[in-house]
PDB file of C-alpha atoms in Angstrom:
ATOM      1  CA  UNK A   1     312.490   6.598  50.519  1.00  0.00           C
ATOM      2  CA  UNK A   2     309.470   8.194  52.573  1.00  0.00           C
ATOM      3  CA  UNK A   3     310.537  10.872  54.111  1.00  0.00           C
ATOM      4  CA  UNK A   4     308.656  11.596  57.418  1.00  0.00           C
ATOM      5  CA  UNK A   5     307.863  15.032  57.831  1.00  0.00           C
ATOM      6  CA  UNK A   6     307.794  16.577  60.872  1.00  0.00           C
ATOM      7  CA  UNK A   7     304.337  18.107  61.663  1.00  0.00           C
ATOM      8  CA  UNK A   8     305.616  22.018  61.982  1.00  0.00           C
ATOM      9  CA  UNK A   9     303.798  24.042  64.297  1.00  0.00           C
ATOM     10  CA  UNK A  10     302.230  27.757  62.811  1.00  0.00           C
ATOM     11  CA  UNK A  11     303.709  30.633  64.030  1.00  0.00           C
ATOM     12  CA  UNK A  12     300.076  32.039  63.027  1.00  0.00           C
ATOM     13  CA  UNK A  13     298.566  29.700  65.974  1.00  0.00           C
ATOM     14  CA  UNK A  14     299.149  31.358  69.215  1.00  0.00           C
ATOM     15  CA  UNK A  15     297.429  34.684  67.293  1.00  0.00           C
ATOM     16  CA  UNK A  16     294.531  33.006  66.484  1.00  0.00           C
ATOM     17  CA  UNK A  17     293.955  30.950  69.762  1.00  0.00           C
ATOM     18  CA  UNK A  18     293.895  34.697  71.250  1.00  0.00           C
ATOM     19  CA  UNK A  19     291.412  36.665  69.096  1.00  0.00           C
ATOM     20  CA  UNK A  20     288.464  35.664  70.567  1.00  0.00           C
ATOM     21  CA  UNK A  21     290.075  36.701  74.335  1.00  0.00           C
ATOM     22  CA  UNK A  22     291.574  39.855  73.232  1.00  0.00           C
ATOM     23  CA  UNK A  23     287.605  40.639  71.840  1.00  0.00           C
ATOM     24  CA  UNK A  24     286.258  39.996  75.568  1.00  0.00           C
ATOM     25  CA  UNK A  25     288.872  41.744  76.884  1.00  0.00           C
ATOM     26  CA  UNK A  26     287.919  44.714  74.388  1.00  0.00           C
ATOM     27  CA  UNK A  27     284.458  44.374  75.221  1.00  0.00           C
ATOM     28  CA  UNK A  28     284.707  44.046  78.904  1.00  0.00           C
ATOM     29  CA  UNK A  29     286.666  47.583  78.772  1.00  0.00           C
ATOM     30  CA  UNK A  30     284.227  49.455  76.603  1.00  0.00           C
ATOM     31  CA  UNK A  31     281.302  49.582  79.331  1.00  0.00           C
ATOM     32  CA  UNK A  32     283.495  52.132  81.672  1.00  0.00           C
ATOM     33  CA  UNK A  33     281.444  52.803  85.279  1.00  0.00           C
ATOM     34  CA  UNK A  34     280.643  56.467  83.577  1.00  0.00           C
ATOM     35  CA  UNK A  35     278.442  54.438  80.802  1.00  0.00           C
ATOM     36  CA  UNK A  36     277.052  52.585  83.389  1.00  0.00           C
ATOM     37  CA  UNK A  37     275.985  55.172  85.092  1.00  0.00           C
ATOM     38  CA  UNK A  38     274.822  57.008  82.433  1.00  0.00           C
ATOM     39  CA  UNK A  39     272.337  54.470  81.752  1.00  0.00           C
ATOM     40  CA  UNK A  40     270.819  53.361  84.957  1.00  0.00           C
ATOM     41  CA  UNK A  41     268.644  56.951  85.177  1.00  0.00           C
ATOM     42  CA  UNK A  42     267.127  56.144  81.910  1.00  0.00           C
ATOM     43  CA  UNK A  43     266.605  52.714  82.592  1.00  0.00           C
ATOM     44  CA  UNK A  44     265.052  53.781  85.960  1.00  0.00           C
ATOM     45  CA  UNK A  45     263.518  56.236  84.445  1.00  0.00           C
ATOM     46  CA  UNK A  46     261.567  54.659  81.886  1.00  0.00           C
ATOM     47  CA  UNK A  47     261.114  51.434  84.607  1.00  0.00           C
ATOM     48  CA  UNK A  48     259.135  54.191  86.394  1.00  0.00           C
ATOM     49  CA  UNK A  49     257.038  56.044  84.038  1.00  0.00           C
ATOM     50  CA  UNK A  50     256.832  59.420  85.738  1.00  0.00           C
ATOM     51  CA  UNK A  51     258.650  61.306  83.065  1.00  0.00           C
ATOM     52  CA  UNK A  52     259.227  62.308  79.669  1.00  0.00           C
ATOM     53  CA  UNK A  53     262.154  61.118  77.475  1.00  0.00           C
ATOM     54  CA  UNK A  54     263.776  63.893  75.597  1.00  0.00           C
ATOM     55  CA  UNK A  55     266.577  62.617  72.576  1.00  0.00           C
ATOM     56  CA  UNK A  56     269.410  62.340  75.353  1.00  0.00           C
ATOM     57  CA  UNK A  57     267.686  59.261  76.547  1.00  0.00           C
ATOM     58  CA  UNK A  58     267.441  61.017  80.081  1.00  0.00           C
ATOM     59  CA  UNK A  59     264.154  61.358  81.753  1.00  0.00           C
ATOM     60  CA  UNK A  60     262.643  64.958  82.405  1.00  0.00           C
ATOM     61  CA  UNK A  61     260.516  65.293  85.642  1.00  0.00           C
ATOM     62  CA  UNK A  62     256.998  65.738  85.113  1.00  0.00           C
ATOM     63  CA  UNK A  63     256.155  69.221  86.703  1.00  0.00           C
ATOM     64  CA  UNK A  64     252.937  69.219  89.110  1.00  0.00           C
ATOM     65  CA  UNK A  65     249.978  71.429  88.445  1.00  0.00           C
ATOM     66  CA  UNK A  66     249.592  74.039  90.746  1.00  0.00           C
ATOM     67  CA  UNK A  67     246.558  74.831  92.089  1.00  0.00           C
ATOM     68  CA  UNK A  68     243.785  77.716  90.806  1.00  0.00           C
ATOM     69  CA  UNK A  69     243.576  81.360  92.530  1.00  0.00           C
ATOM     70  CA  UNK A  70     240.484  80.231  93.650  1.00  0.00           C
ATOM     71  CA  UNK A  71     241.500  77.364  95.789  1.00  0.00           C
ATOM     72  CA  UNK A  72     244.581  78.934  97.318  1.00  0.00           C
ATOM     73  CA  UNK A  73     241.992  82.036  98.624  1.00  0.00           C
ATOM     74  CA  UNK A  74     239.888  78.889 100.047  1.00  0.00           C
ATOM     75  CA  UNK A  75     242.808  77.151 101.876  1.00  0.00           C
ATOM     76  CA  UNK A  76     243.787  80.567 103.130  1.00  0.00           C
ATOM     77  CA  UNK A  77     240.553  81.527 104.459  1.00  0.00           C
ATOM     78  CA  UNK A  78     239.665  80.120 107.960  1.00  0.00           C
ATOM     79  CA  UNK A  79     236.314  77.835 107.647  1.00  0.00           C
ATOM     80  CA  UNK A  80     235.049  79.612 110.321  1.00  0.00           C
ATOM     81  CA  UNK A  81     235.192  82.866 109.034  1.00  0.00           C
ATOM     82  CA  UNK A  82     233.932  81.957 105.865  1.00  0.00           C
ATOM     83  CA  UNK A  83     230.563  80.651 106.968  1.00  0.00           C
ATOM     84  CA  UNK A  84     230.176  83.965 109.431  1.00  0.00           C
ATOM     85  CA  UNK A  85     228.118  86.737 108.623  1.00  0.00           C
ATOM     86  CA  UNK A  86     228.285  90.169 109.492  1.00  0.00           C
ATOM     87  CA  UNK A  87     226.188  90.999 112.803  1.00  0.00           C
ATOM     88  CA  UNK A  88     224.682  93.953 113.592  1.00  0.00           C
ATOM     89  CA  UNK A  89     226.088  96.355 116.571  1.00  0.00           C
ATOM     90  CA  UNK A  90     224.427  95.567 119.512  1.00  0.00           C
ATOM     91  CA  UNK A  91     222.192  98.853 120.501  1.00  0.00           C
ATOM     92  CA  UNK A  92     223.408 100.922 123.512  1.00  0.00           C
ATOM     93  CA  UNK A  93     221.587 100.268 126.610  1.00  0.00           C
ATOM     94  CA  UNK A  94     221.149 103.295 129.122  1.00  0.00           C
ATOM     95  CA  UNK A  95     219.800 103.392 132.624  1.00  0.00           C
ATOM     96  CA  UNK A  96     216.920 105.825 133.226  1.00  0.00           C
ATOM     97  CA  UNK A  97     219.179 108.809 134.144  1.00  0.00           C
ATOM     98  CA  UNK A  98     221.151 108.730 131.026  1.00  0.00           C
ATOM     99  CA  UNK A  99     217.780 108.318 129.247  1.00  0.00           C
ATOM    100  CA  UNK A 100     216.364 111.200 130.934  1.00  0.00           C
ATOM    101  CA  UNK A 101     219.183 113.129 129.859  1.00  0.00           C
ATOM    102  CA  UNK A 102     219.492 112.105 126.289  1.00  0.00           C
ATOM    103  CA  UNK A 103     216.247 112.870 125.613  1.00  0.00           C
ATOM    104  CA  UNK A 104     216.020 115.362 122.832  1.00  0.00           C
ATOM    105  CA  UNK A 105     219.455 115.672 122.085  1.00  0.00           C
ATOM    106  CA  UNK A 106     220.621 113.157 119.997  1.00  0.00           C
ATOM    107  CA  UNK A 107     220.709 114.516 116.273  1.00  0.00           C
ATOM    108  CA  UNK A 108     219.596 111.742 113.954  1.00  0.00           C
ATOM    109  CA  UNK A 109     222.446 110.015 112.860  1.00  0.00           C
ATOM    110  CA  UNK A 110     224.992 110.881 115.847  1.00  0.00           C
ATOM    111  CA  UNK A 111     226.364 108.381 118.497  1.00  0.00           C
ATOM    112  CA  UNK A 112     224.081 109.065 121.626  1.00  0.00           C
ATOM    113  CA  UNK A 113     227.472 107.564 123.688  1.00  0.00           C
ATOM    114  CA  UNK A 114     229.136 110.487 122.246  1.00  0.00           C
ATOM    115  CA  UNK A 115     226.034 113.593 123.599  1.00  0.00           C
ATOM    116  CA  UNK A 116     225.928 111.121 127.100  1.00  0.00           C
ATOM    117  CA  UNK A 117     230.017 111.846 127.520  1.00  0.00           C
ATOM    118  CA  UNK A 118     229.590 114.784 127.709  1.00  0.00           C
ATOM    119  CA  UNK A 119     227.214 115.812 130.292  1.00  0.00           C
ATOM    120  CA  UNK A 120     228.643 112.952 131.941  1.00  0.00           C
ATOM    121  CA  UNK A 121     232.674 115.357 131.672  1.00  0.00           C
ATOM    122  CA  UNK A 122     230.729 118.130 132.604  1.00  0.00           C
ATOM    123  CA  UNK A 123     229.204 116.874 135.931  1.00  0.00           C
ATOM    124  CA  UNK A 124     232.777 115.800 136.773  1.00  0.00           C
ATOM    125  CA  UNK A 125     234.365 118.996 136.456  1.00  0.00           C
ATOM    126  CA  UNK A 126     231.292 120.645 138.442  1.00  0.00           C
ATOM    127  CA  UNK A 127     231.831 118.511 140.933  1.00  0.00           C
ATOM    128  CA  UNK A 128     235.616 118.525 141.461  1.00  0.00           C
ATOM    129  CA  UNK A 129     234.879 122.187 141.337  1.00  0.00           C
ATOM    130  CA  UNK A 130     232.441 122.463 144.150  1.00  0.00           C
ATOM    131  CA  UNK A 131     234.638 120.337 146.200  1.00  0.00           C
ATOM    132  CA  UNK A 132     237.890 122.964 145.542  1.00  0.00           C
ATOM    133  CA  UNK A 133     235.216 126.165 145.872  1.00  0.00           C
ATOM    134  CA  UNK A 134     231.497 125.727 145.943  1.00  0.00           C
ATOM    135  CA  UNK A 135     230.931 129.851 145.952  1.00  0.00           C
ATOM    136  CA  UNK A 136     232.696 129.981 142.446  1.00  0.00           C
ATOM    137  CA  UNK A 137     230.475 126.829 141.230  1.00  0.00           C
ATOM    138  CA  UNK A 138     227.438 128.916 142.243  1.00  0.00           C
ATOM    139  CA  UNK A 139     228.723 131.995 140.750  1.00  0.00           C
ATOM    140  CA  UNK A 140     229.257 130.738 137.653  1.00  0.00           C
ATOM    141  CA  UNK A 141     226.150 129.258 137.636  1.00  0.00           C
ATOM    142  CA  UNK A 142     224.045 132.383 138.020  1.00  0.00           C
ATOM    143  CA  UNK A 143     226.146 134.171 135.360  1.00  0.00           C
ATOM    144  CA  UNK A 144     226.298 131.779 133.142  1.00  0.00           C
ATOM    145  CA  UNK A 145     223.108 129.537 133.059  1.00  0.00           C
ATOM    146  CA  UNK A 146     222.705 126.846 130.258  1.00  0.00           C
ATOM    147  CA  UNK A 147     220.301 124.498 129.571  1.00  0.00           C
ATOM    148  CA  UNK A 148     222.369 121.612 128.709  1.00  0.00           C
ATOM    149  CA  UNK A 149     224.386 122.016 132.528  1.00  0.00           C
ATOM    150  CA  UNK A 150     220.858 122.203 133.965  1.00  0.00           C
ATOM    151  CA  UNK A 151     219.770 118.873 132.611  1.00  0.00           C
ATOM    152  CA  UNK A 152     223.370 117.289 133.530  1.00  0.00           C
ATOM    153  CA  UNK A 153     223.116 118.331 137.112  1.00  0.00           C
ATOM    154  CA  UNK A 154     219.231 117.369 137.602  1.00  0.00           C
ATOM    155  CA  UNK A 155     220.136 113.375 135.718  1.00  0.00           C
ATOM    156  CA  UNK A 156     223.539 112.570 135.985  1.00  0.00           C
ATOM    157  CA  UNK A 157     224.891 114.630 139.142  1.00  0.00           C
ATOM    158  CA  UNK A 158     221.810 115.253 141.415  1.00  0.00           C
ATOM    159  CA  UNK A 159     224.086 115.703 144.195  1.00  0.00           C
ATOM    160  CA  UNK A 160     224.379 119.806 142.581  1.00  0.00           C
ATOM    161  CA  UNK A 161     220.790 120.256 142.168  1.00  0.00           C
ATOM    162  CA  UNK A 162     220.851 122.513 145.457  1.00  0.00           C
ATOM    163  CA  UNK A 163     223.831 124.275 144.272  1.00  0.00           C
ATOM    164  CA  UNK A 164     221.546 124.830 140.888  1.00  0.00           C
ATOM    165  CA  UNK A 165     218.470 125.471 142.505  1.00  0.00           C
ATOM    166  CA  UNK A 166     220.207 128.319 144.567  1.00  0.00           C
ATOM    167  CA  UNK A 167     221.671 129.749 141.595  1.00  0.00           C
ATOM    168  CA  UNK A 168     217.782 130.103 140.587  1.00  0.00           C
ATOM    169  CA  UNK A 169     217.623 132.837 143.209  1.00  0.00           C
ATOM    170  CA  UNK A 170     220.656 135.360 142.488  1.00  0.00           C
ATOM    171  CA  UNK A 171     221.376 137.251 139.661  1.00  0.00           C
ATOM    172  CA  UNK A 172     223.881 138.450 137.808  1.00  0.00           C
ATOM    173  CA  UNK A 173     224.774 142.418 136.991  1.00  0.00           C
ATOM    174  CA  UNK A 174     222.593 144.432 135.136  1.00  0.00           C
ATOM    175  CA  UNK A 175     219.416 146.068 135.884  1.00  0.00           C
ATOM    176  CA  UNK A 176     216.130 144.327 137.375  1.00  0.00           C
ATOM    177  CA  UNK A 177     212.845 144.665 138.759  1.00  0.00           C
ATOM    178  CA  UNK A 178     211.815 143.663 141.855  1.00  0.00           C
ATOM    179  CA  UNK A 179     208.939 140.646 142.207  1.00  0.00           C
ATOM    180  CA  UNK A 180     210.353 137.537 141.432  1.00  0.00           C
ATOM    181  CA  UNK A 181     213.037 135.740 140.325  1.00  0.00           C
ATOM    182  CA  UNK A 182     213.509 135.927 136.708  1.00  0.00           C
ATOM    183  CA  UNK A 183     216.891 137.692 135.825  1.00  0.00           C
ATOM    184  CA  UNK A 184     217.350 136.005 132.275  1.00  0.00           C
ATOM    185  CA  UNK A 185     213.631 136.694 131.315  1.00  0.00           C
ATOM    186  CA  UNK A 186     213.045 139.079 128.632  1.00  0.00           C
ATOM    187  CA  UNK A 187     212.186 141.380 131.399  1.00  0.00           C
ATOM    188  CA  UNK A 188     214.705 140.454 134.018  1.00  0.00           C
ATOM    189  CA  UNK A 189     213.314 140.914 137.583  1.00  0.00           C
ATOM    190  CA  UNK A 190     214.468 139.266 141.199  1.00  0.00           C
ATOM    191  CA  UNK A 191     212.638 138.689 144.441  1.00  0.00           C
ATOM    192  CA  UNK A 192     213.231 140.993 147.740  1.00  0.00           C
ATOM    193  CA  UNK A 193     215.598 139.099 149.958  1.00  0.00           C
ATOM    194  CA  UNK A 194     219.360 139.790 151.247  1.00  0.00           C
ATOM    195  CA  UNK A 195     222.037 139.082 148.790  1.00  0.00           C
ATOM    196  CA  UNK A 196     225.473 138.709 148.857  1.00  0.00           C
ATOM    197  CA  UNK A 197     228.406 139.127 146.238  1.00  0.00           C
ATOM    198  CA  UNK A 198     230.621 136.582 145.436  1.00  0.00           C
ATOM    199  CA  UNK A 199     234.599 137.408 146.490  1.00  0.00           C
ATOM    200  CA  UNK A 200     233.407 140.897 147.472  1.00  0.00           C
ATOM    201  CA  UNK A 201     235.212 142.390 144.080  1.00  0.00           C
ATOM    202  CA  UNK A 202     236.537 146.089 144.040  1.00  0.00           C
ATOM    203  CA  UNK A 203     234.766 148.714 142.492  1.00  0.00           C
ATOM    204  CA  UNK A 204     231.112 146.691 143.044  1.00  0.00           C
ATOM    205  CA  UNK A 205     228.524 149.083 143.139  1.00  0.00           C
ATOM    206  CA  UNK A 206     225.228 148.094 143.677  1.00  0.00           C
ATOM    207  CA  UNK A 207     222.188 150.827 144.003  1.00  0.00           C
ATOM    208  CA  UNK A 208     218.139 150.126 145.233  1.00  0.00           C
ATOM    209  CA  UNK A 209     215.842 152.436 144.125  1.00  0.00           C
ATOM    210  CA  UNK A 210     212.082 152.836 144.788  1.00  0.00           C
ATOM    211  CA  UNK A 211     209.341 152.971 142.908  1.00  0.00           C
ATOM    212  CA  UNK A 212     209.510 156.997 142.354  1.00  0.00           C
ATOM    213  CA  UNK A 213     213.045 156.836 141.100  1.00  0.00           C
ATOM    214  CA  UNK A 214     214.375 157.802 144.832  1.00  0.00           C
ATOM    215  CA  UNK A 215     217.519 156.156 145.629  1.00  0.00           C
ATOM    216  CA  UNK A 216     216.654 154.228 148.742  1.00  0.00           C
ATOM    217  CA  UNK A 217     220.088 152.459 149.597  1.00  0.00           C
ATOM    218  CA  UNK A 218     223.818 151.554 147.611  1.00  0.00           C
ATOM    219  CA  UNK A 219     225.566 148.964 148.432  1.00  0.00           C
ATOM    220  CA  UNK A 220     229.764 148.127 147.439  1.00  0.00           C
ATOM    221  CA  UNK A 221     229.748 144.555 147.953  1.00  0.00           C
ATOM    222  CA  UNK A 222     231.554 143.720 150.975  1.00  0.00           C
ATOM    223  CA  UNK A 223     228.860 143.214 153.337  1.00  0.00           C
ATOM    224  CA  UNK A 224     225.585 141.457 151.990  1.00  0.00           C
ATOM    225  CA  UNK A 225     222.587 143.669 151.190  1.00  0.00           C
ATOM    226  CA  UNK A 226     218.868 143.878 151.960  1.00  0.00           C
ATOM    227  CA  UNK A 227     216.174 144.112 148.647  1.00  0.00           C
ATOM    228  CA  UNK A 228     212.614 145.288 150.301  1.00  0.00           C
ATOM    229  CA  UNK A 229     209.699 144.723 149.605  1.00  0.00           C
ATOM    230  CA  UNK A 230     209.378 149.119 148.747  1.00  0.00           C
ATOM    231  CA  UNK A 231     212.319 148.494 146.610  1.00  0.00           C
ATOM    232  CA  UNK A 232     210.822 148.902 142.889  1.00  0.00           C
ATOM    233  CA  UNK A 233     214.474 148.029 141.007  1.00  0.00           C
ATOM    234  CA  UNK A 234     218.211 147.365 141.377  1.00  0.00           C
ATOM    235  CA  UNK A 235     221.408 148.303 139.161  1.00  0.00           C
ATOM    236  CA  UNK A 236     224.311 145.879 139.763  1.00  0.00           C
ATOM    237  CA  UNK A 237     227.740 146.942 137.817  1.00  0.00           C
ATOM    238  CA  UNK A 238     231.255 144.810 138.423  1.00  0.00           C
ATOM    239  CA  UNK A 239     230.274 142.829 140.943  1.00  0.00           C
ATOM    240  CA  UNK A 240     229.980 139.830 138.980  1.00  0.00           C
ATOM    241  CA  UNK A 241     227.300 137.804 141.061  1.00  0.00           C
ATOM    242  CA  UNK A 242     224.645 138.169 143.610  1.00  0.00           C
ATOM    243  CA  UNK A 243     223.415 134.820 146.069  1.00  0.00           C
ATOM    244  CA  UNK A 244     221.180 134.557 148.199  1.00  0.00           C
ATOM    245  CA  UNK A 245     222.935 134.988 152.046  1.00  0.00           C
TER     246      UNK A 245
END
């Protein structure tokens, strides 16, 4: 008697009908999103080009080459500049006054703006001066003559010159002889005229004597005096200054 068999199903079956979807299931979970983003820089970066791959497969940035001493001086300078060249300093220019005064007294060497200053200070305290006092401008003047306040007054303040030219005429004290007026020459002399001292100062003494020695007139300052033409020579002592009246 045939026996008909049942066709049995293996228990086995089910397990093998899922293998293969467990193994894509497996696979699908092995690329987590921190693998995936782990390799898109060196996919990128070897797309690209720009870099160097070191053994961690990641791409290291090419560093630029900076540029030589030479041309960061060049970009720093201004083109202008560059293509410049020193210029010499324009020469002073003086009017014929300044020139006149100038003349002979510049050193070699020295700044002639520097000399022309200071005649130039000097004429403006002489002249504030002479505005405040003019006796005690032409007082100090005749005591104190000076070549260099001569040749201010006569080129840059010609407005003194007759304050200067009557300091010319008085004298200063000291002893003189009469015939013209020379007081600062090596033998001092003045001319015969009336005089007058400046601030009429105490203890001025002044004393005229004649050509024999005799004493023909003295004189204390407070009221002018008279120098004839018999007069032979004068003393002066603390009166400072004598001016023609």
């Amino acid at each position: 008697m045939t026996t008909g068999l049942k066709p049995t199903r293996s228990k086995w079956l089910p397990g093998l009908l899922l293998l293969p979807l467990l193994g894509l299931s497996l696979a699908a979970g092995c690329s987590s999103p921190q693998s995936v983003n782990d390799a898109a820089p060196a996919t990128s970066s070897s797309a690209s080009g720009s870099g160097t791959t070191g053994n961690t497969g990641k791409a290291t940035p090419t560093k630029p080459s900076s540029p030589s001493p030479e041309a960061d001086e060049a970009q720093d300078q201004d083109p202008e500049a560059v293509l410049q060249t020193p210029q010499p300093a324009p020469e002073p220019v003086f009017d014929a006054a300044e020139q006149q005064f100038l003349a002979d007294k510049v050193p070699e060497g020295y700044d002639p703006n520097a000399v022309l200053q200071v005649g130039q200070e000097h004429c403006d305290q002489l002249t504030s001066a002479n505005e405040l006092d003019g006796e005690a401008v032409l007082s100090e003047l005749i005591m104190h003559p000076a070549t260099d306040t001569s040749d201010a007054i006569a080129s840059l303040c010609p407005e003194l010159l007759p304050v200067l030219e009557a300091a010319a005429l008085g004298f200063p004290d000291g002893a003189f002889t009469v015939g013209e007026a020379a007081p600062w020459a090596e033998e001092p002399s003045i001319g015969p005229g009336t005089y007058r001292a400046y601030g009429s100062p105490e203890a001025c003494t002044i004393s005229v004597y004649a050509g024999s020695g005799e004493l023909i007139d003295s004189y204390d300052g407070t009221t002018p005096m008279t120098i004839g033409a018999d007069a032979a020579r004068v003393e002066s002592d603390q009166c400072y200054s004598w001016a023609r009246a």
